[in-house]
């Protein structure tokens, strides 16, 4: 009933940029926090960035100054602008949303399927 679809991943050179998008759809009443996570081969999934409904942001230390998270509430979409990419940024990137669906009193956590980002020369 709720779907999160990511787009924008791909292969880039070190120092390059990518812009990821994630659109949520379904019987959504409201969306609270949204965020991006990533998982590299052999590693745990880690938090990259989060953004509240009002626009407050938090970033992992490893991406501060290089990545920017933003959202378009009218389109239920969250973005991740990634600049100055490094090989260690290579991972599958997942979007996440804490949202309320129709007829529910509280919120639930939803995940996208992920999009591959590869940074290599």
PDB file of N, CA, C and O in Angstrom, residues 16 18 38 48-49 59 62-69 80-86 89 93 117:
ATOM      1  N   UNK A  16      33.275  13.310  -8.745  1.00  0.00           N
ATOM      2  CA  UNK A  16      32.049  13.604  -9.458  1.00  0.00           C
ATOM      3  C   UNK A  16      30.852  13.760  -8.538  1.00  0.00           C
ATOM      4  O   UNK A  16      30.975  13.705  -7.311  1.00  0.00           O
ATOM      5  N   UNK A  18      26.384  13.012  -7.998  1.00  0.00           N
ATOM      6  CA  UNK A  18      25.138  12.340  -8.321  1.00  0.00           C
ATOM      7  C   UNK A  18      24.026  12.943  -7.477  1.00  0.00           C
ATOM      8  O   UNK A  18      24.277  13.421  -6.371  1.00  0.00           O
ATOM      9  N   UNK A  38      23.022   3.732   3.617  1.00  0.00           N
ATOM     10  CA  UNK A  38      23.787   3.029   2.605  1.00  0.00           C
ATOM     11  C   UNK A  38      24.421   1.780   3.198  1.00  0.00           C
ATOM     12  O   UNK A  38      24.667   1.694   4.396  1.00  0.00           O
ATOM     13  N   UNK A  48      23.183   7.878   6.507  1.00  0.00           N
ATOM     14  CA  UNK A  48      23.880   8.904   5.741  1.00  0.00           C
ATOM     15  C   UNK A  48      23.375  10.290   6.119  1.00  0.00           C
ATOM     16  O   UNK A  48      24.154  11.182   6.458  1.00  0.00           O
ATOM     17  N   UNK A  49      22.064  10.487   6.052  1.00  0.00           N
ATOM     18  CA  UNK A  49      21.479  11.791   6.343  1.00  0.00           C
ATOM     19  C   UNK A  49      20.002  11.641   6.648  1.00  0.00           C
ATOM     20  O   UNK A  49      19.350  10.722   6.149  1.00  0.00           O
ATOM     21  N   UNK A  59      23.682  14.780   9.423  1.00  0.00           N
ATOM     22  CA  UNK A  59      24.535  14.053   8.496  1.00  0.00           C
ATOM     23  C   UNK A  59      25.543  13.200   9.240  1.00  0.00           C
ATOM     24  O   UNK A  59      26.004  13.560  10.323  1.00  0.00           O
ATOM     25  N   UNK A  62      31.117  11.311   7.907  1.00  0.00           N
ATOM     26  CA  UNK A  62      31.845  10.969   6.697  1.00  0.00           C
ATOM     27  C   UNK A  62      31.354  11.709   5.450  1.00  0.00           C
ATOM     28  O   UNK A  62      32.062  11.748   4.444  1.00  0.00           O
ATOM     29  N   UNK A  63      30.157  12.302   5.502  1.00  0.00           N
ATOM     30  CA  UNK A  63      29.606  12.978   4.328  1.00  0.00           C
ATOM     31  C   UNK A  63      29.363  14.462   4.552  1.00  0.00           C
ATOM     32  O   UNK A  63      28.960  15.162   3.610  1.00  0.00           O
ATOM     33  N   UNK A  64      29.603  14.962   5.741  1.00  0.00           N
ATOM     34  CA  UNK A  64      29.386  16.377   6.024  1.00  0.00           C
ATOM     35  C   UNK A  64      30.224  17.251   5.096  1.00  0.00           C
ATOM     36  O   UNK A  64      31.402  17.001   4.885  1.00  0.00           O
ATOM     37  N   UNK A  65      29.589  18.273   4.556  1.00  0.00           N
ATOM     38  CA  UNK A  65      30.258  19.177   3.645  1.00  0.00           C
ATOM     39  C   UNK A  65      30.251  18.722   2.206  1.00  0.00           C
ATOM     40  O   UNK A  65      30.611  19.497   1.316  1.00  0.00           O
ATOM     41  N   UNK A  66      29.859  17.476   1.953  1.00  0.00           N
ATOM     42  CA  UNK A  66      29.833  16.936   0.593  1.00  0.00           C
ATOM     43  C   UNK A  66      28.423  16.585   0.124  1.00  0.00           C
ATOM     44  O   UNK A  66      28.106  16.747  -1.056  1.00  0.00           O
ATOM     45  N   UNK A  67      27.585  16.084   1.029  1.00  0.00           N
ATOM     46  CA  UNK A  67      26.226  15.666   0.691  1.00  0.00           C
ATOM     47  C   UNK A  67      25.212  16.653   1.254  1.00  0.00           C
ATOM     48  O   UNK A  67      25.423  17.241   2.322  1.00  0.00           O
ATOM     49  N   UNK A  68      24.091  16.803   0.559  1.00  0.00           N
ATOM     50  CA  UNK A  68      22.998  17.647   1.013  1.00  0.00           C
ATOM     51  C   UNK A  68      21.679  16.913   0.842  1.00  0.00           C
ATOM     52  O   UNK A  68      21.358  16.459  -0.257  1.00  0.00           O
ATOM     53  N   UNK A  69      20.916  16.797   1.930  1.00  0.00           N
ATOM     54  CA  UNK A  69      19.599  16.179   1.865  1.00  0.00           C
ATOM     55  C   UNK A  69      18.536  17.273   1.818  1.00  0.00           C
ATOM     56  O   UNK A  69      18.670  18.310   2.464  1.00  0.00           O
ATOM     57  N   UNK A  80      19.004  13.448  -2.318  1.00  0.00           N
ATOM     58  CA  UNK A  80      20.351  13.455  -1.767  1.00  0.00           C
ATOM     59  C   UNK A  80      21.307  13.906  -2.854  1.00  0.00           C
ATOM     60  O   UNK A  80      21.562  13.168  -3.806  1.00  0.00           O
ATOM     61  N   UNK A  81      21.814  15.126  -2.721  1.00  0.00           N
ATOM     62  CA  UNK A  81      22.821  15.639  -3.633  1.00  0.00           C
ATOM     63  C   UNK A  81      24.191  15.231  -3.108  1.00  0.00           C
ATOM     64  O   UNK A  81      24.561  15.600  -1.994  1.00  0.00           O
ATOM     65  N   UNK A  82      24.945  14.491  -3.907  1.00  0.00           N
ATOM     66  CA  UNK A  82      26.234  13.968  -3.500  1.00  0.00           C
ATOM     67  C   UNK A  82      27.324  14.581  -4.369  1.00  0.00           C
ATOM     68  O   UNK A  82      27.362  14.353  -5.579  1.00  0.00           O
ATOM     69  N   UNK A  83      28.198  15.357  -3.756  1.00  0.00           N
ATOM     70  CA  UNK A  83      29.307  15.999  -4.453  1.00  0.00           C
ATOM     71  C   UNK A  83      30.636  15.470  -3.932  1.00  0.00           C
ATOM     72  O   UNK A  83      30.706  14.877  -2.863  1.00  0.00           O
ATOM     73  N   UNK A  84      31.692  15.718  -4.695  1.00  0.00           N
ATOM     74  CA  UNK A  84      33.043  15.295  -4.306  1.00  0.00           C
ATOM     75  C   UNK A  84      33.069  13.832  -3.892  1.00  0.00           C
ATOM     76  O   UNK A  84      33.632  13.463  -2.858  1.00  0.00           O
ATOM     77  N   UNK A  85      32.482  12.992  -4.706  1.00  0.00           N
ATOM     78  CA  UNK A  85      32.349  11.578  -4.366  1.00  0.00           C
ATOM     79  C   UNK A  85      33.701  10.877  -4.299  1.00  0.00           C
ATOM     80  O   UNK A  85      34.611  11.171  -5.071  1.00  0.00           O
ATOM     81  N   UNK A  86      33.797   9.947  -3.365  1.00  0.00           N
ATOM     82  CA  UNK A  86      34.998   9.163  -3.131  1.00  0.00           C
ATOM     83  C   UNK A  86      34.707   7.684  -3.339  1.00  0.00           C
ATOM     84  O   UNK A  86      33.561   7.255  -3.208  1.00  0.00           O
ATOM     85  N   UNK A  89      32.472   5.931  -0.930  1.00  0.00           N
ATOM     86  CA  UNK A  89      31.036   6.186  -0.972  1.00  0.00           C
ATOM     87  C   UNK A  89      30.289   5.099  -1.731  1.00  0.00           C
ATOM     88  O   UNK A  89      29.051   5.100  -1.747  1.00  0.00           O
ATOM     89  N   UNK A  93      22.340   2.554  -1.852  1.00  0.00           N
ATOM     90  CA  UNK A  93      21.715   3.618  -1.071  1.00  0.00           C
ATOM     91  C   UNK A  93      20.212   3.364  -0.968  1.00  0.00           C
ATOM     92  O   UNK A  93      19.543   3.125  -1.969  1.00  0.00           O
ATOM     93  N   UNK A 117      25.256   2.970  -6.124  1.00  0.00           N
ATOM     94  CA  UNK A 117      26.173   4.067  -6.423  1.00  0.00           C
ATOM     95  C   UNK A 117      27.582   3.503  -6.433  1.00  0.00           C
ATOM     96  O   UNK A 117      28.030   2.920  -5.440  1.00  0.00           O
TER      97      UNK A 117
END
